[in-house]
Short mmCIF file of C-alpha atoms and ligand atoms in Angstrom, two decimals:
data_model
loop_
_atom_site.label_atom_id
_atom_site.label_comp_id
_atom_site.label_asym_id
_atom_site.label_seq_id
_atom_site.Cartn_x
_atom_site.Cartn_y
_atom_site.Cartn_z
CA UNK E 1 -8.36 -19.27 4.81
CA UNK E 2 -7.51 -18.31 8.31
CA UNK E 3 -9.68 -16.60 10.55
CA UNK E 4 -7.79 -13.39 10.07
CA UNK E 5 -4.48 -12.35 7.86
CA UNK E 6 -2.90 -9.11 8.84
CA UNK E 7 -0.71 -7.46 5.88
CA UNK E 8 2.08 -5.16 6.60
CA UNK E 9 2.44 -3.26 3.30
CA UNK E 10 4.58 -0.56 3.18
CA UNK E 11 4.96 2.10 0.43
CA UNK E 12 8.70 3.07 0.21
CA UNK E 13 7.88 6.53 -1.47
CA UNK E 14 11.82 7.46 -0.69
CA UNK E 15 12.58 10.45 -2.48
CA UNK E 16 11.11 9.65 -6.04
CA UNK E 17 8.80 12.23 -5.28
CA UNK E 18 10.60 14.77 -4.28
CA UNK E 19 13.11 14.34 -7.23
CA UNK E 20 9.78 14.86 -9.84
CA UNK E 21 8.92 17.60 -7.17
CA UNK E 22 11.98 19.70 -7.12
CA UNK E 23 11.74 19.86 -2.99
CA UNK E 24 13.94 21.50 -0.84
CA UNK E 25 16.78 19.88 1.34
CA UNK E 26 14.67 19.31 4.38
CA UNK E 27 12.50 16.91 2.64
CA UNK E 28 14.51 15.29 0.78
CA UNK E 29 16.43 14.04 3.79
CA UNK E 30 13.14 13.62 5.65
CA UNK E 31 12.95 11.57 2.58
CA UNK E 32 16.02 10.09 2.46
CA UNK E 33 15.37 8.66 6.06
CA UNK E 34 13.94 5.70 4.86
CA UNK E 35 16.23 4.07 2.68
CA UNK E 36 19.13 4.74 5.21
CA UNK E 37 17.05 3.77 8.57
CA UNK E 38 13.45 3.12 8.43
CA UNK E 39 13.52 0.08 5.58
CA UNK E 40 16.77 -1.45 7.72
CA UNK E 41 14.81 -1.28 10.76
CA UNK E 42 11.62 -3.31 9.83
CA UNK E 43 13.18 -5.81 7.64
CA UNK E 44 15.07 -6.93 10.83
CA UNK E 45 11.62 -6.84 12.70
CA UNK E 46 10.31 -8.62 10.23
CA UNK E 47 12.79 -11.50 9.91
CA UNK E 48 13.37 -11.54 13.70
CA UNK E 49 9.22 -12.71 14.02
CA UNK E 50 8.95 -14.41 10.71
CA UNK E 51 6.46 -12.06 8.95
CA UNK E 52 6.33 -12.05 4.97
CA UNK E 53 5.18 -8.26 3.92
CA UNK E 54 3.98 -6.23 1.25
CA UNK E 55 6.59 -3.53 -0.36
CA UNK E 56 5.00 -1.00 -2.74
CA UNK E 57 8.01 0.47 -4.30
CA UNK E 58 8.47 3.32 -6.70
CA UNK E 59 10.58 2.77 -9.98
CA UNK E 60 12.90 5.37 -9.33
CA UNK E 61 12.96 3.97 -5.34
CA UNK E 62 13.08 0.39 -7.45
CA UNK E 63 16.15 1.33 -9.45
CA UNK E 64 18.08 4.63 -6.91
CA UNK E 65 18.77 2.39 -4.28
CA UNK E 66 19.35 -1.22 -5.69
CA UNK E 67 20.90 -2.31 -2.16
CA UNK E 68 18.05 -1.67 -0.15
CA UNK E 69 15.75 -3.75 -3.08
CA UNK E 70 17.77 -6.83 -2.88
CA UNK E 71 17.28 -6.61 0.71
CA UNK E 72 13.58 -6.44 0.53
CA UNK E 73 13.32 -8.95 -2.37
CA UNK E 74 16.37 -11.35 0.05
CA UNK E 75 13.66 -10.94 2.85
CA UNK E 76 11.94 -13.11 0.85
CA UNK E 77 8.78 -9.97 0.65
CA UNK E 78 6.51 -9.21 -2.15
CA UNK E 79 7.39 -6.20 -4.55
CA UNK E 80 4.42 -4.58 -5.72
CA UNK E 81 3.91 -1.15 -8.08
CA UNK E 82 3.59 2.52 -6.98
CA UNK E 83 4.09 4.78 -9.93
CA UNK E 84 7.71 5.39 -11.63
CA UNK E 85 8.12 8.76 -9.57
CA UNK E 86 5.22 8.41 -7.25
CA UNK E 87 3.48 10.32 -10.03
CA UNK E 88 -0.55 11.24 -9.06
CA UNK E 89 -2.04 9.76 -11.99
CA UNK E 90 -5.07 12.25 -12.27
CA UNK E 91 -2.77 14.48 -14.17
CA UNK E 92 -0.91 11.91 -16.85
CA UNK E 93 -2.00 11.42 -20.19
CA UNK E 94 -3.73 7.96 -20.44
CA UNK E 95 -0.97 6.86 -23.06
CA UNK E 96 1.88 9.19 -20.62
CA UNK E 97 -0.20 7.20 -18.10
CA UNK E 98 -0.15 3.68 -20.22
CA UNK E 99 4.15 2.94 -20.47
CA UNK E 100 4.52 4.69 -16.98
CA UNK E 101 3.38 1.45 -15.80
CA UNK E 102 4.44 -0.86 -17.84
CA UNK E 103 8.15 1.03 -17.25
CA UNK E 104 7.85 0.37 -13.53
CA UNK E 105 6.16 -3.63 -14.39
CA UNK E 106 9.15 -3.94 -16.10
CA UNK E 107 11.89 -3.07 -13.21
CA UNK E 108 9.84 -4.80 -10.72
CA UNK E 109 10.34 -8.03 -13.21
CA UNK E 110 13.98 -7.23 -13.67
CA UNK E 111 14.88 -7.74 -9.66
CA UNK E 112 12.10 -9.89 -8.74
CA UNK E 113 12.28 -12.66 -11.26
CA UNK E 114 8.38 -12.15 -12.08
CA UNK E 115 6.18 -9.75 -13.22
CA UNK E 116 3.97 -7.94 -10.61
CA UNK E 117 0.60 -8.74 -9.59
CA UNK E 118 -0.48 -5.74 -7.44
CA UNK E 119 -0.37 -2.22 -7.84
CA UNK E 120 -1.55 0.70 -5.67
CA UNK E 121 -1.47 4.45 -6.97
CA UNK E 122 1.03 7.04 -5.38
CA UNK E 123 -1.49 9.07 -3.05
CA UNK E 124 -3.92 6.42 -3.57
CA UNK E 125 -5.24 9.17 -6.29
CA UNK E 126 -6.38 7.53 -9.40
CA UNK E 127 -7.75 8.66 -12.72
CA UNK E 128 -10.69 8.26 -15.04
CA UNK E 129 -8.44 5.37 -16.67
CA UNK E 130 -6.46 4.21 -14.13
CA UNK E 131 -8.25 0.87 -13.16
CA UNK E 132 -8.69 0.06 -16.77
CA UNK E 133 -5.13 0.22 -17.90
CA UNK E 134 -3.90 -1.41 -14.39
CA UNK E 135 -6.28 -4.23 -15.34
CA UNK E 136 -5.05 -4.57 -18.73
CA UNK E 137 -1.54 -4.48 -17.74
CA UNK E 138 -2.43 -7.93 -15.66
CA UNK E 139 -1.93 -6.89 -12.83
CA UNK E 140 -3.81 -8.90 -10.18
CA UNK E 141 -5.41 -6.58 -8.17
CA UNK E 142 -5.26 -2.60 -6.63
CA UNK E 143 -5.01 -1.32 -3.16
CA UNK E 144 -6.11 2.33 -3.52
CA UNK E 145 -10.58 2.51 -2.67
CA UNK E 146 -12.23 2.20 0.19
CA UNK E 147 -15.17 0.76 -0.88
CA UNK E 148 -14.91 -1.93 1.83
CA UNK E 149 -12.73 -3.05 4.86
CA UNK E 150 -11.63 -6.34 5.44
CA UNK E 151 -13.51 -8.09 2.42
CA UNK E 152 -11.93 -8.14 -1.65
CA UNK E 153 -14.14 -6.78 -3.73
CA UNK E 154 -13.54 -7.25 -7.89
CA UNK E 155 -13.22 -3.47 -9.90
CA UNK E 156 -16.36 -2.10 -12.25
CA UNK E 157 -15.96 -0.69 -14.76
CA UNK E 158 -17.17 2.05 -16.91
CA UNK E 159 -19.90 3.30 -13.67
CA UNK E 160 -21.89 6.60 -15.33
CA UNK E 161 -22.67 8.95 -13.27
CA UNK E 162 -24.93 12.31 -15.53
CA UNK E 163 -27.94 14.66 -14.03
CA UNK E 164 -30.11 13.28 -16.88
CA UNK E 165 -29.95 9.10 -16.27
CA UNK E 166 -28.50 9.16 -12.77
CA UNK E 167 -25.67 6.98 -11.47
CA UNK E 168 -25.09 3.57 -13.74
CA UNK E 169 -22.76 1.04 -12.57
CA UNK E 170 -20.60 -0.53 -14.60
CA UNK E 171 -19.79 -4.59 -14.72
CA UNK E 172 -17.24 -5.82 -13.06
CA UNK E 173 -13.75 -6.91 -14.16
CA UNK E 174 -11.11 -9.11 -13.48
CA UNK E 175 -9.35 -6.37 -11.57
CA UNK E 176 -9.33 -7.07 -7.37
CA UNK E 177 -9.70 -4.49 -5.06
CA UNK E 178 -7.60 -4.84 -1.60
CA UNK E 179 -9.29 -2.19 0.21
CA UNK E 180 -7.21 1.01 2.32
CA UNK E 181 -8.16 3.19 4.63
CA UNK E 182 -6.56 6.10 5.94
CA UNK E 183 -7.37 5.24 9.47
CA UNK E 184 -5.03 2.36 8.38
CA UNK E 185 -2.18 4.11 7.35
CA UNK E 186 1.01 5.76 9.28
CA UNK E 187 1.20 9.33 7.34
CA UNK E 188 -2.40 11.19 8.43
CA UNK E 189 -1.30 10.06 11.97
CA UNK E 190 2.45 10.92 12.36
CA UNK E 191 3.48 13.26 9.69
CA UNK E 192 2.71 17.45 9.05
CA UNK E 193 -0.10 18.27 6.52
CA UNK E 194 1.08 18.94 2.91
CA UNK E 195 0.94 23.05 4.90
CA UNK E 196 3.23 21.99 7.07
CA UNK E 197 0.41 22.25 9.57
CA UNK E 198 2.28 20.07 12.67
CA UNK E 199 -0.90 19.58 14.80
CA UNK E 200 -2.15 16.23 13.59
CA UNK E 201 1.08 14.69 15.20
CA UNK E 202 -0.51 11.97 16.69
CA UNK E 203 1.11 10.41 20.11
CA UNK E 204 1.82 6.10 18.84
CA UNK E 205 -0.85 5.15 21.89
CA UNK E 206 -3.79 6.35 19.86
CA UNK E 207 -2.68 4.69 16.54
CA UNK E 208 -2.11 1.42 18.33
CA UNK E 209 -5.62 1.85 19.87
CA UNK E 210 -6.96 2.44 17.08
CA UNK E 211 -5.22 -0.10 14.83
CA UNK E 212 -5.38 -2.94 17.92
CA UNK E 213 -9.30 -2.28 18.01
CA UNK E 214 -9.37 -2.93 13.93
CA UNK E 215 -7.69 -6.24 14.20
CA UNK E 216 -10.29 -7.26 17.32
CA UNK E 217 -12.88 -5.80 15.61
CA UNK E 218 -12.01 -8.15 11.91
CA UNK E 219 -10.95 -10.67 14.26
CA UNK E 220 -14.69 -10.96 15.55
CA UNK E 221 -16.86 -9.81 13.04
CA UNK E 222 -14.70 -10.67 9.14
CA UNK E 223 -14.33 -14.51 9.54
CA UNK E 224 -11.96 -14.97 6.48
CA UNK E 225 -11.02 -11.42 6.39
CA UNK E 226 -8.05 -9.14 5.74
CA UNK E 227 -6.39 -6.30 7.83
CA UNK E 228 -4.27 -4.12 5.37
CA UNK E 229 -2.02 -1.39 7.21
CA UNK E 230 -0.77 1.38 5.25
CA UNK E 231 3.12 2.16 6.66
CA UNK E 232 6.17 4.34 5.19
CA UNK E 233 9.66 3.72 6.22
CA UNK E 234 10.54 7.24 6.27
CA UNK E 235 7.35 7.62 9.42
CA UNK E 236 7.54 4.29 10.75
CA UNK E 237 10.74 3.66 11.42
CA UNK E 238 11.47 6.41 13.93
CA UNK E 239 11.51 4.57 16.72
CA UNK E 240 8.34 5.38 18.92
CA UNK E 241 6.74 4.14 16.28
CA UNK E 242 8.79 1.06 15.41
CA UNK E 243 8.16 0.05 19.37
CA UNK E 244 4.31 1.21 18.44
CA UNK E 245 4.14 -1.75 15.34
CA UNK E 246 5.98 -4.18 17.68
CA UNK E 247 2.95 -4.00 20.03
CA UNK E 248 0.82 -4.39 16.95
CA UNK E 249 2.04 -7.82 15.59
CA UNK E 250 2.18 -8.22 19.27
CA UNK E 251 -1.95 -7.83 19.67
CA UNK E 252 -1.97 -9.68 15.85
CA UNK E 253 -0.05 -13.39 17.25
CA UNK E 254 -1.97 -12.61 21.02
CA UNK E 255 -5.83 -13.50 18.75
CA UNK E 256 -6.08 -17.30 17.35
CA UNK E 257 -6.07 -18.20 13.87
CA UNK E 258 -4.23 -14.77 12.59
CA UNK E 259 -1.62 -14.87 10.46
CA UNK E 260 -0.06 -12.20 8.79
CA UNK E 261 1.24 -12.44 4.56
CA UNK E 262 1.63 -10.87 1.61
CA UNK E 263 -0.97 -9.24 -0.63
CA UNK E 264 -0.47 -11.52 -3.79
CA UNK E 265 -0.65 -14.74 -1.94
CA UNK E 266 -4.33 -13.96 -0.10
CA UNK E 267 -5.33 -12.16 -3.46
CA UNK E 268 -4.89 -15.47 -4.85
CA UNK E 269 -6.35 -17.72 -2.26
CA UNK E 270 -8.83 -15.49 -2.33
CA UNK E 271 -9.66 -15.37 -6.62
CA UNK E 272 -9.09 -19.56 -5.76
CA UNK E 273 -11.75 -19.80 -3.17
CA UNK E 274 -14.70 -17.19 -4.95
CA UNK E 275 -13.85 -19.29 -8.05
CA UNK E 276 -14.18 -23.11 -6.11
ZN1 ZN I 301 3.32 6.27 -1.56
#
């Protein structure tokens, strides 16, 4: 394994959730920016820097914007699943969720030529059965949980917490977790909260400091590890934030032994090294 791997991941939500919710025009236009401006800008930067990345694309985005999808696939990036209409899995019935997962996997297979191996829950929200359904659908990894930072781990099945028996932890399954974190997500730093509160809008310099310090810490203390950054084209695609992303890439490239890679490849290499 390289000294440190950085995975730039993009949740290409676009208007998938706005369509489901019936969002008003301004919110829909904010989401459309991701397809119209953000994604092409990001893809141009990645091509210029020779970086392969992972895109979690809702089925609705995938099919509504075929040119955007083709540009991602054509750029050599991984397409992984992210719901159909960016559903909150905790609100779905089990059969509904199973059908949605299969619909997403089939749509990605149609455009990418191979069944996807990665799933990221929209809103990082999982229902009680979600991880089991994702594993049973043949996915190799999920990227929605936070129990580690720079190390992958296998997801447990069937944890039980009761007053009478306390906490009983189930056995590890096959599904690999690629952990995420709010600090390494562009959205909570840069976008208004759900109530419209804009106080949280950060200076890019602040976010660059957090992300770069995560990078340096992982480089020093987590050999062979992975730093996963979550971004959204409608958010990171704004000029000042693109400039920040370029500086973050510069900071990673300045460290010895740092590579950028797609999650499917990192997960496959990790799984092979654990088996060996
Ligand atoms: Zn999303």
